[in-house]
PDB file of C-alpha atoms in Angstrom:
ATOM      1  CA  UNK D 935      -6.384  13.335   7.770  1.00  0.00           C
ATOM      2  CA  UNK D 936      -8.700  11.710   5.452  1.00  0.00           C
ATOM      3  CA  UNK D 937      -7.092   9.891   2.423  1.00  0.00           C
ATOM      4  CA  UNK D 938      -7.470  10.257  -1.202  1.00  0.00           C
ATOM      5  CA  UNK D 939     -10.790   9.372  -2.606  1.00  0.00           C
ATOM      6  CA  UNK D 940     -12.044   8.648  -5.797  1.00  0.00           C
ATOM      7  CA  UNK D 941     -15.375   8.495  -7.115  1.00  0.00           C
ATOM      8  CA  UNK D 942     -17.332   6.418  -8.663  1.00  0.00           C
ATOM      9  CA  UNK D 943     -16.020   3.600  -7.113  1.00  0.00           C
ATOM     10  CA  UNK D 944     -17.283   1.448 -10.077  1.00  0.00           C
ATOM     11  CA  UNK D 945     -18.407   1.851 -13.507  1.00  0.00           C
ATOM     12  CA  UNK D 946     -19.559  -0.004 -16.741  1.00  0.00           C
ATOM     13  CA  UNK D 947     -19.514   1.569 -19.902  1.00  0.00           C
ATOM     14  CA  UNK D 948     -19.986   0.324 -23.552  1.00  0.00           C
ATOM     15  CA  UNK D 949     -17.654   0.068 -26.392  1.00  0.00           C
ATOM     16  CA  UNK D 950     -17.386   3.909 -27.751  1.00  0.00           C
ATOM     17  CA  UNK D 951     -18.951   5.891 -24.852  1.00  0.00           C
ATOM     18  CA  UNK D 952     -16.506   8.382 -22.899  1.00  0.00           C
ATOM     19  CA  UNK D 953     -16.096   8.359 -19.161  1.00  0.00           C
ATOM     20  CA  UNK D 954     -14.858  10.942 -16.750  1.00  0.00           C
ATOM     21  CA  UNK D 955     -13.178  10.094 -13.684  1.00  0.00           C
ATOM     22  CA  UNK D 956     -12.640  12.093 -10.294  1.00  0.00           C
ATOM     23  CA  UNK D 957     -10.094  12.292  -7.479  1.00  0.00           C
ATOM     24  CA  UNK D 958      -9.885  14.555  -4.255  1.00  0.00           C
ATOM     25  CA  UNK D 959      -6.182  14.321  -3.137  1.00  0.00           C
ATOM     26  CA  UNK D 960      -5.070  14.721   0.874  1.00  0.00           C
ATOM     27  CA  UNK D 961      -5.710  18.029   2.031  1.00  0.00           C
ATOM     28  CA  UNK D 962      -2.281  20.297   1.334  1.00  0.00           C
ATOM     29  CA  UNK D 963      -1.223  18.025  -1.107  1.00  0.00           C
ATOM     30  CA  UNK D 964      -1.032  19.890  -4.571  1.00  0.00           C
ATOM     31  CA  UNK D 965       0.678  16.884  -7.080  1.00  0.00           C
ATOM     32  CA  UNK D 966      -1.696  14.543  -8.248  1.00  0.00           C
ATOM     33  CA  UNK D 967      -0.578  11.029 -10.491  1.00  0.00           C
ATOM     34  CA  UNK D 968      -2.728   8.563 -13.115  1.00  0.00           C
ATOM     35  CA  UNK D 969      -1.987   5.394 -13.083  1.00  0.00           C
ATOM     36  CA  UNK D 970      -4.016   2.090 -14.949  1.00  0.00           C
ATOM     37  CA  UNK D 971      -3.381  -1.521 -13.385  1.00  0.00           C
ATOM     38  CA  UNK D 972      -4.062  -4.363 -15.033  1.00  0.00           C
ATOM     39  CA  UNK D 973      -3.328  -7.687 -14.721  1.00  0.00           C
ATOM     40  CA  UNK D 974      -1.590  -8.086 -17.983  1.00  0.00           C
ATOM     41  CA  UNK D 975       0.321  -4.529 -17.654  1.00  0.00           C
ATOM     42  CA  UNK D 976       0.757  -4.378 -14.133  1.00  0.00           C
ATOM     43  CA  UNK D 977       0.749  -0.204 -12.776  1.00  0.00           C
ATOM     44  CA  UNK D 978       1.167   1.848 -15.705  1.00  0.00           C
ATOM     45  CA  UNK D 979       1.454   6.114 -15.570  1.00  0.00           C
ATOM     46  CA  UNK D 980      -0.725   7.774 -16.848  1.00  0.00           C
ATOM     47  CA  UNK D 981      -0.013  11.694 -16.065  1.00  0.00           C
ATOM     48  CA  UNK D 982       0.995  13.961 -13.405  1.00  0.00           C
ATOM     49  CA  UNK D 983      -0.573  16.929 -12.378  1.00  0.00           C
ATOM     50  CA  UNK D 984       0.614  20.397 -10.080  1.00  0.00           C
ATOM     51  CA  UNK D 985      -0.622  23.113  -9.639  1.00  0.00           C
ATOM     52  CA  UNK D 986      -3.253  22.622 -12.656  1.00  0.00           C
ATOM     53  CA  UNK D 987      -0.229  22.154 -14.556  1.00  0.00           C
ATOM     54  CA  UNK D 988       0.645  18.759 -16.569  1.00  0.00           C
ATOM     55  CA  UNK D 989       4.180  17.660 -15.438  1.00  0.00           C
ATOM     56  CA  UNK D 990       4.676  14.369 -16.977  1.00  0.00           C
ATOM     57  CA  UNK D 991       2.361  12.305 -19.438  1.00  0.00           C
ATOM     58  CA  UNK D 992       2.800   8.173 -20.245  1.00  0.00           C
ATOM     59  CA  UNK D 993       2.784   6.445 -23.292  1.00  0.00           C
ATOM     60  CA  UNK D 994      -1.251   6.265 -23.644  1.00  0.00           C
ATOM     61  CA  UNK D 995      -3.119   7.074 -26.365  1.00  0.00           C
ATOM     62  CA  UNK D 996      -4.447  10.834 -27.203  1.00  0.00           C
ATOM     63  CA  UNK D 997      -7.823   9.437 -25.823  1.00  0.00           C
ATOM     64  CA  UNK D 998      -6.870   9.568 -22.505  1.00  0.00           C
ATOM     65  CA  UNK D 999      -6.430  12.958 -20.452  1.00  0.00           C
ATOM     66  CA  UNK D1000      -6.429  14.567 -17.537  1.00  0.00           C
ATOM     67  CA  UNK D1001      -7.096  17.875 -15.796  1.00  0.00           C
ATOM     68  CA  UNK D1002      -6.406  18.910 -11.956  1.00  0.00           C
ATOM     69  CA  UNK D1003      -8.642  22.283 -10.395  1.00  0.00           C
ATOM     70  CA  UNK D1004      -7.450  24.961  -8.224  1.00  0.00           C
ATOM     71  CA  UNK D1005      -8.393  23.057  -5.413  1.00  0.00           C
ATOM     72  CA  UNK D1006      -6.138  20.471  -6.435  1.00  0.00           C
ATOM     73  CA  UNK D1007      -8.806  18.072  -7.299  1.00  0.00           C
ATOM     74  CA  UNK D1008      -8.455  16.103 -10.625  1.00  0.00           C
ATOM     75  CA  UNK D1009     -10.113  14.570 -13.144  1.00  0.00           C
ATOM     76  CA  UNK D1010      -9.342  11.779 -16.030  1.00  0.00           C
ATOM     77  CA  UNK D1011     -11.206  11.558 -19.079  1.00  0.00           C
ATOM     78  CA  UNK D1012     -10.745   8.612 -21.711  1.00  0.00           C
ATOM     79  CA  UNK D1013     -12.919   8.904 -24.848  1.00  0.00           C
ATOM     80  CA  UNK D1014     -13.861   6.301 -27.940  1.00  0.00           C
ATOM     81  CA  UNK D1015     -13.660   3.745 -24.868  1.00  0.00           C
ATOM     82  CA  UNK D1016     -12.013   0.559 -25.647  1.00  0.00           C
ATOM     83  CA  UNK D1017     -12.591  -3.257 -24.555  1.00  0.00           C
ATOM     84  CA  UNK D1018      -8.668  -3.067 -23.718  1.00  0.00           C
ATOM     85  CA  UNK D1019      -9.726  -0.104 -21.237  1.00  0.00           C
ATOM     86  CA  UNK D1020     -11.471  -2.296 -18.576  1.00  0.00           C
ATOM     87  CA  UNK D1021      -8.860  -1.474 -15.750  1.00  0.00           C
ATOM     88  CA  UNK D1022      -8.163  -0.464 -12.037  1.00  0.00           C
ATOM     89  CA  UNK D1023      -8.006   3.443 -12.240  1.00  0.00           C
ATOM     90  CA  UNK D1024      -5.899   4.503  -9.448  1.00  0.00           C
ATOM     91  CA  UNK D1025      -5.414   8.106  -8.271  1.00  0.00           C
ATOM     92  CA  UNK D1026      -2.322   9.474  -5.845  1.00  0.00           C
ATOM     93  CA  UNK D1027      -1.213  12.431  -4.349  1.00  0.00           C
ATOM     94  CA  UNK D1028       1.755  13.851  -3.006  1.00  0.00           C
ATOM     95  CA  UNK D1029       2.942  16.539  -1.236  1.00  0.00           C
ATOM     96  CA  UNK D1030       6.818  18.163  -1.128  1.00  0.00           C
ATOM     97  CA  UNK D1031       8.139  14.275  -0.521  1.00  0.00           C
ATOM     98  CA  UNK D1032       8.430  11.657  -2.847  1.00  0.00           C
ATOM     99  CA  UNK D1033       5.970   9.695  -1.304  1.00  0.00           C
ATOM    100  CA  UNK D1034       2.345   9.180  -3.368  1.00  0.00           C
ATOM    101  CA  UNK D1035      -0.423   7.539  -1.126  1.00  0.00           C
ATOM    102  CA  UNK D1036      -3.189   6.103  -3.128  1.00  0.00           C
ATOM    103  CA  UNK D1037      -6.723   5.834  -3.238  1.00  0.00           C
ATOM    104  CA  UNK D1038      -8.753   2.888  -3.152  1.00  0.00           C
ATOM    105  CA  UNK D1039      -9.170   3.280  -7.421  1.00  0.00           C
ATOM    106  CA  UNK D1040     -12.006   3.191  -9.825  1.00  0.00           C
ATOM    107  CA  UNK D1041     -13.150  -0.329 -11.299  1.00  0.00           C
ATOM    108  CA  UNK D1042     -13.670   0.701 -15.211  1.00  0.00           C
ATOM    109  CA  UNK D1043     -15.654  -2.333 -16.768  1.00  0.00           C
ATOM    110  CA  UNK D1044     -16.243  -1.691 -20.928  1.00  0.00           C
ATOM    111  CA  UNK D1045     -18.609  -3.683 -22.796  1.00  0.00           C
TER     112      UNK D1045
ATOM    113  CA  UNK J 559      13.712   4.138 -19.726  1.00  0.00           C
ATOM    114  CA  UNK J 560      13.345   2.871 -16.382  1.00  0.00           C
ATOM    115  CA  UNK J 561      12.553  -0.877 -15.411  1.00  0.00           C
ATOM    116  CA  UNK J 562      11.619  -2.807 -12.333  1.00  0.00           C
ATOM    117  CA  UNK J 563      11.614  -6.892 -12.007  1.00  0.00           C
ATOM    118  CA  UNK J 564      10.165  -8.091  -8.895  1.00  0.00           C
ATOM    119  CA  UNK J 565      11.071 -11.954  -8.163  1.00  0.00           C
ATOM    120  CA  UNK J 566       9.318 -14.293  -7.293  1.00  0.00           C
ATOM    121  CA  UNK J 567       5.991 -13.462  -9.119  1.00  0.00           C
ATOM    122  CA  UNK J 568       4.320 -15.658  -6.091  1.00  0.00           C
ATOM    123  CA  UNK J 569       5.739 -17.038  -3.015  1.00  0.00           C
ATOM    124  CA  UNK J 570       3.860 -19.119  -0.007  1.00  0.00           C
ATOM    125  CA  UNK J 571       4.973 -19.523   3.217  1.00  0.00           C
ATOM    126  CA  UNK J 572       3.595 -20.864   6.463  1.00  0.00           C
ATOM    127  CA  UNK J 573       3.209 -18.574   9.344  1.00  0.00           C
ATOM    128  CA  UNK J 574       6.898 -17.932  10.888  1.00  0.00           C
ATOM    129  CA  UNK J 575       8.991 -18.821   7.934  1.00  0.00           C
ATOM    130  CA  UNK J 576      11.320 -16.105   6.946  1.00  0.00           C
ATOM    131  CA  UNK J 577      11.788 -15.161   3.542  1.00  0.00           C
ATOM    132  CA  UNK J 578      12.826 -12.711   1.110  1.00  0.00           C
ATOM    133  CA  UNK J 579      11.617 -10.671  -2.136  1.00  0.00           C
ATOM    134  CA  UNK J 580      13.415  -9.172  -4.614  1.00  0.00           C
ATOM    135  CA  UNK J 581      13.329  -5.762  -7.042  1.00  0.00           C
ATOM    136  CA  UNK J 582      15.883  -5.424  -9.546  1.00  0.00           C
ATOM    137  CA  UNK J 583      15.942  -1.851 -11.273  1.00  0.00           C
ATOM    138  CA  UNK J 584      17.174   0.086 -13.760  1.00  0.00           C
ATOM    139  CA  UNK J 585      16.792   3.564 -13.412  1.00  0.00           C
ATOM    140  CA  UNK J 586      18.321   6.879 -15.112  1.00  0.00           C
ATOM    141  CA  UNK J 587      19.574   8.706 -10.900  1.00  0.00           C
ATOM    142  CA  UNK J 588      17.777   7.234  -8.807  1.00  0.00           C
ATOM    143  CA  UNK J 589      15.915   9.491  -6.761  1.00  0.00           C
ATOM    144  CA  UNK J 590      13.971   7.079  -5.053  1.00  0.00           C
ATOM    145  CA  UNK J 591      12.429   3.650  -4.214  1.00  0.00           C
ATOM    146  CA  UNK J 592       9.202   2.592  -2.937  1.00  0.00           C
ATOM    147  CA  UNK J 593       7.544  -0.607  -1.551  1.00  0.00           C
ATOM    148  CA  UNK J 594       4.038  -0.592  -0.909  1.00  0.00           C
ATOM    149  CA  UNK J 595       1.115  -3.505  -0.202  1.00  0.00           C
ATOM    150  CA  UNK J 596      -1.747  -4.081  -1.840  1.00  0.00           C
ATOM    151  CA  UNK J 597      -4.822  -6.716  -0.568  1.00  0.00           C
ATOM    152  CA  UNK J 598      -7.134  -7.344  -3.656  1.00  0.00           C
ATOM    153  CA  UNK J 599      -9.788  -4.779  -4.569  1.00  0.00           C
ATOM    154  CA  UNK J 600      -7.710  -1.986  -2.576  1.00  0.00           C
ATOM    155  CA  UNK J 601      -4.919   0.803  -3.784  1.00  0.00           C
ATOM    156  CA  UNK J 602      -1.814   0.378  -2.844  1.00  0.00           C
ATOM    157  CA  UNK J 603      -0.716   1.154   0.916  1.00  0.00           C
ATOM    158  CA  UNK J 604       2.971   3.016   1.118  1.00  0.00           C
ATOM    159  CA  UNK J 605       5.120   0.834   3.138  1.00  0.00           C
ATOM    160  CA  UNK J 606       9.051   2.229   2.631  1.00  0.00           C
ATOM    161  CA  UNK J 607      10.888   4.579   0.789  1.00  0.00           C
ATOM    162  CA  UNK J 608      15.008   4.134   0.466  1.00  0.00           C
ATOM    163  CA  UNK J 609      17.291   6.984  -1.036  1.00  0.00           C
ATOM    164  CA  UNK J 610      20.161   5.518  -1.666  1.00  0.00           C
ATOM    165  CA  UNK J 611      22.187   2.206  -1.399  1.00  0.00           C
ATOM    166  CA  UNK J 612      22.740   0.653   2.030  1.00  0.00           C
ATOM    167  CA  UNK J 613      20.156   2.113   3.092  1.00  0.00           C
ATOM    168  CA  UNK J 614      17.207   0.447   5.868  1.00  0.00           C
ATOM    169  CA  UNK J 615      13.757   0.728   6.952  1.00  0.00           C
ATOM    170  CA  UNK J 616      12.259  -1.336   9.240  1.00  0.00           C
ATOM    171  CA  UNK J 617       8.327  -1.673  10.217  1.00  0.00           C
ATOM    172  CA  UNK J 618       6.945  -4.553  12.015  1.00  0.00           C
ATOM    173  CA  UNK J 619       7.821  -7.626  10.567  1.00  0.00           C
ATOM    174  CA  UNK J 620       8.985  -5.795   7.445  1.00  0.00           C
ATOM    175  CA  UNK J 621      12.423  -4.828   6.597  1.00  0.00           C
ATOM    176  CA  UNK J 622      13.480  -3.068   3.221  1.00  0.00           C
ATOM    177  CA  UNK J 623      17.295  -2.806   2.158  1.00  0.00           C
ATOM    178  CA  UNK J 624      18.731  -0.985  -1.445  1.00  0.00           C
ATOM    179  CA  UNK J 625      21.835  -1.906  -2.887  1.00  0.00           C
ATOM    180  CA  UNK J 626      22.748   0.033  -6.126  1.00  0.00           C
ATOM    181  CA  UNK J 627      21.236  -2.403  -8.324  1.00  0.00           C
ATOM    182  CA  UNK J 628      18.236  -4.248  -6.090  1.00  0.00           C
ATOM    183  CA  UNK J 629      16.231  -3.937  -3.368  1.00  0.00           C
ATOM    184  CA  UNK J 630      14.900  -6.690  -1.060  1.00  0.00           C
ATOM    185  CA  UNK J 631      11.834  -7.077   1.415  1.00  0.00           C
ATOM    186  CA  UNK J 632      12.753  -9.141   4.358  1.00  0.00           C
ATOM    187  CA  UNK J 633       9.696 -10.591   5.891  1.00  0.00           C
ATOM    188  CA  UNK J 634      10.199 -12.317   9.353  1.00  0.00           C
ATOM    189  CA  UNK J 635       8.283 -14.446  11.098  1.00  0.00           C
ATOM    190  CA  UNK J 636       5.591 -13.810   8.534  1.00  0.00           C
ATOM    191  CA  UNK J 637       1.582 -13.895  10.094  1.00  0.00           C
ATOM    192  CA  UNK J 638      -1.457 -14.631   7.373  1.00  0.00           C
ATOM    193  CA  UNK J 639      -2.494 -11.599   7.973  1.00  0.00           C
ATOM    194  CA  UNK J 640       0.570 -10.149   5.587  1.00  0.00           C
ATOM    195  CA  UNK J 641      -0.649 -11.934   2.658  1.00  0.00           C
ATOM    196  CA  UNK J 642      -0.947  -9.678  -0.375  1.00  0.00           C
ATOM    197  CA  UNK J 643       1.447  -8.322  -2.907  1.00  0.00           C
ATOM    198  CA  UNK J 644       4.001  -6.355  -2.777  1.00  0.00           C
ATOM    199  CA  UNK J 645       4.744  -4.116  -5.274  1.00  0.00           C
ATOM    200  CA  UNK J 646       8.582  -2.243  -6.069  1.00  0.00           C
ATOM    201  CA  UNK J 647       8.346   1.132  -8.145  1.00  0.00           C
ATOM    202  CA  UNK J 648      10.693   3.383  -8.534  1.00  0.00           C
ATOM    203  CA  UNK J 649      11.422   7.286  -9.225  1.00  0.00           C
ATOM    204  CA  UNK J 650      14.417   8.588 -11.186  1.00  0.00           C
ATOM    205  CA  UNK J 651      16.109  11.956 -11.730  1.00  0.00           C
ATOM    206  CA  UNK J 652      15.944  11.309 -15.769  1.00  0.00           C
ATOM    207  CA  UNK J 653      14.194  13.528 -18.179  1.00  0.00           C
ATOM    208  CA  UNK J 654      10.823  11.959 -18.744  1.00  0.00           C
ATOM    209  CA  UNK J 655      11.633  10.327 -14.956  1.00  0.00           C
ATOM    210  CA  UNK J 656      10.261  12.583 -12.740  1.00  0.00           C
ATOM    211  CA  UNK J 657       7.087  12.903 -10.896  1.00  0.00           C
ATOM    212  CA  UNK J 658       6.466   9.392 -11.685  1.00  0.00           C
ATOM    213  CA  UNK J 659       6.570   6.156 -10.668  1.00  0.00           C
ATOM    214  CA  UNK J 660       7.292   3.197 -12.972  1.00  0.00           C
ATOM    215  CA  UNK J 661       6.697  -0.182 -10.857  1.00  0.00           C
ATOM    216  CA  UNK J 662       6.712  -3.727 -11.138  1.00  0.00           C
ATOM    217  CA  UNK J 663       4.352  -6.340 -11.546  1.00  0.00           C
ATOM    218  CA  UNK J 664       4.601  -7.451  -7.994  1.00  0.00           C
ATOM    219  CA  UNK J 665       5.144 -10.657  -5.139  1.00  0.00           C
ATOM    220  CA  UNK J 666       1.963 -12.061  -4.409  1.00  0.00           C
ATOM    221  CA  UNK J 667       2.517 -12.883  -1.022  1.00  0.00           C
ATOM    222  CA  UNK J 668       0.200 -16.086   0.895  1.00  0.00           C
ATOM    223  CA  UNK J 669       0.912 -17.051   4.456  1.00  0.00           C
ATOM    224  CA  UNK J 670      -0.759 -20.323   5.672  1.00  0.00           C
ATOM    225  CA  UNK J 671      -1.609 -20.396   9.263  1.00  0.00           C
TER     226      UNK J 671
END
């Protein structure tokens, strides 16, 4: 089976602009989690996602959201981008288990 | 709220020598906990889940344990090649708990050959 993948792999924005981030989750897995690493912070959620439904949100700003598709895919959107923003996006998916396998993460550099 | 504390922040061992890392929690039912791996530049790679205390997992040179209020990663014999850090989340049953993981910062892990 092919892992979770997340696209782009890299990006570099400037202070202000919005970005839009994308995930593709296992195949059969429906749940989909946000999380931001940094080194400061360490792995911080984000949100949740089933069934195109929001399940569970962190404590992040309004500026930062989320939607999954039908297909399960997801997307993250953070707008008014911040210097603090620059992070590792990271992107898992689950199935009925507990278990979330990640994907290799999005590099978000803001200037 | 739920809290993890992962001890030491960095540990280095030469290739063979045993050790041990630690994950203290805090969590409102636990429902469960998770040890994963990550190398630099990569996401994290699952390792073990545990359920509930006493439990075991075992894979390789890895073994996890859970107690009711920790969990330790015993590492023996330890090859370079498992340098990285290890990061301890957990999942609780708790209102505001579920569906998500809250870890902590992580072991970085270096093995000298």
């Amino acid at each position: 089976k092919a892992g979770v993948t997340q696209t782009p792999r890299y990006l570099i924005k400037t202070r202000g602009q919005q970005v839009t981030l994308s995930c593709s989750p296992i195949s059969g897995h429906r749940s989909v989690s946000w999380y931001q690493q940094t080194p400061g912070q360490g792995l911080q959620f984000l949100f949740e996602y089933f069934s195109e439904t929001q399940r569970n949100k962190g404590n992040f700003p309004g500026r930062f959201s989320g939607r999954q598709f039908s297909n399960s895919r997801s997307e993250m959107n953070v707008s008014t981008l911040e210097l603090g923003d620059s992070a590792l996006y990271l992107c898992a998916s689950t199935d009925r288990g507990n278990e979330q396998y990640f994907g290799p993460g999005t590099r978000l550099t803001v200037t | 709220e739920d809290q993890v504390t992962q001890s030491p922040e960095a540990l280095r061992l030469q290739e063979g020598e045993s050790s041990s890392l630690n994950c203290s929690y805090t969590v409102s039912g636990l429902r469960g906990l998770f040890w994963y791996r990550q190398d630099p530049g990569k996401g994290p790679e699952f390792l073990f889940t545990l359920y509930s205390a006493g439990e075991e997992k075992e894979k390789e040179r890895l073994k996890a344990t859970l107690t009711k209020k920790e969990s330790f990663l015993h590492i023996t014999a330890p090859k370079p090649e498992d340098s990285a850090t290890y990061l301890c989340a957990v999942q609780g049953r708790g209102r505001g708990s579920n569906y998500k993981l809250t870890f902590g910062k992580g072991t970085l892990l270096t093995v000298n050959p």
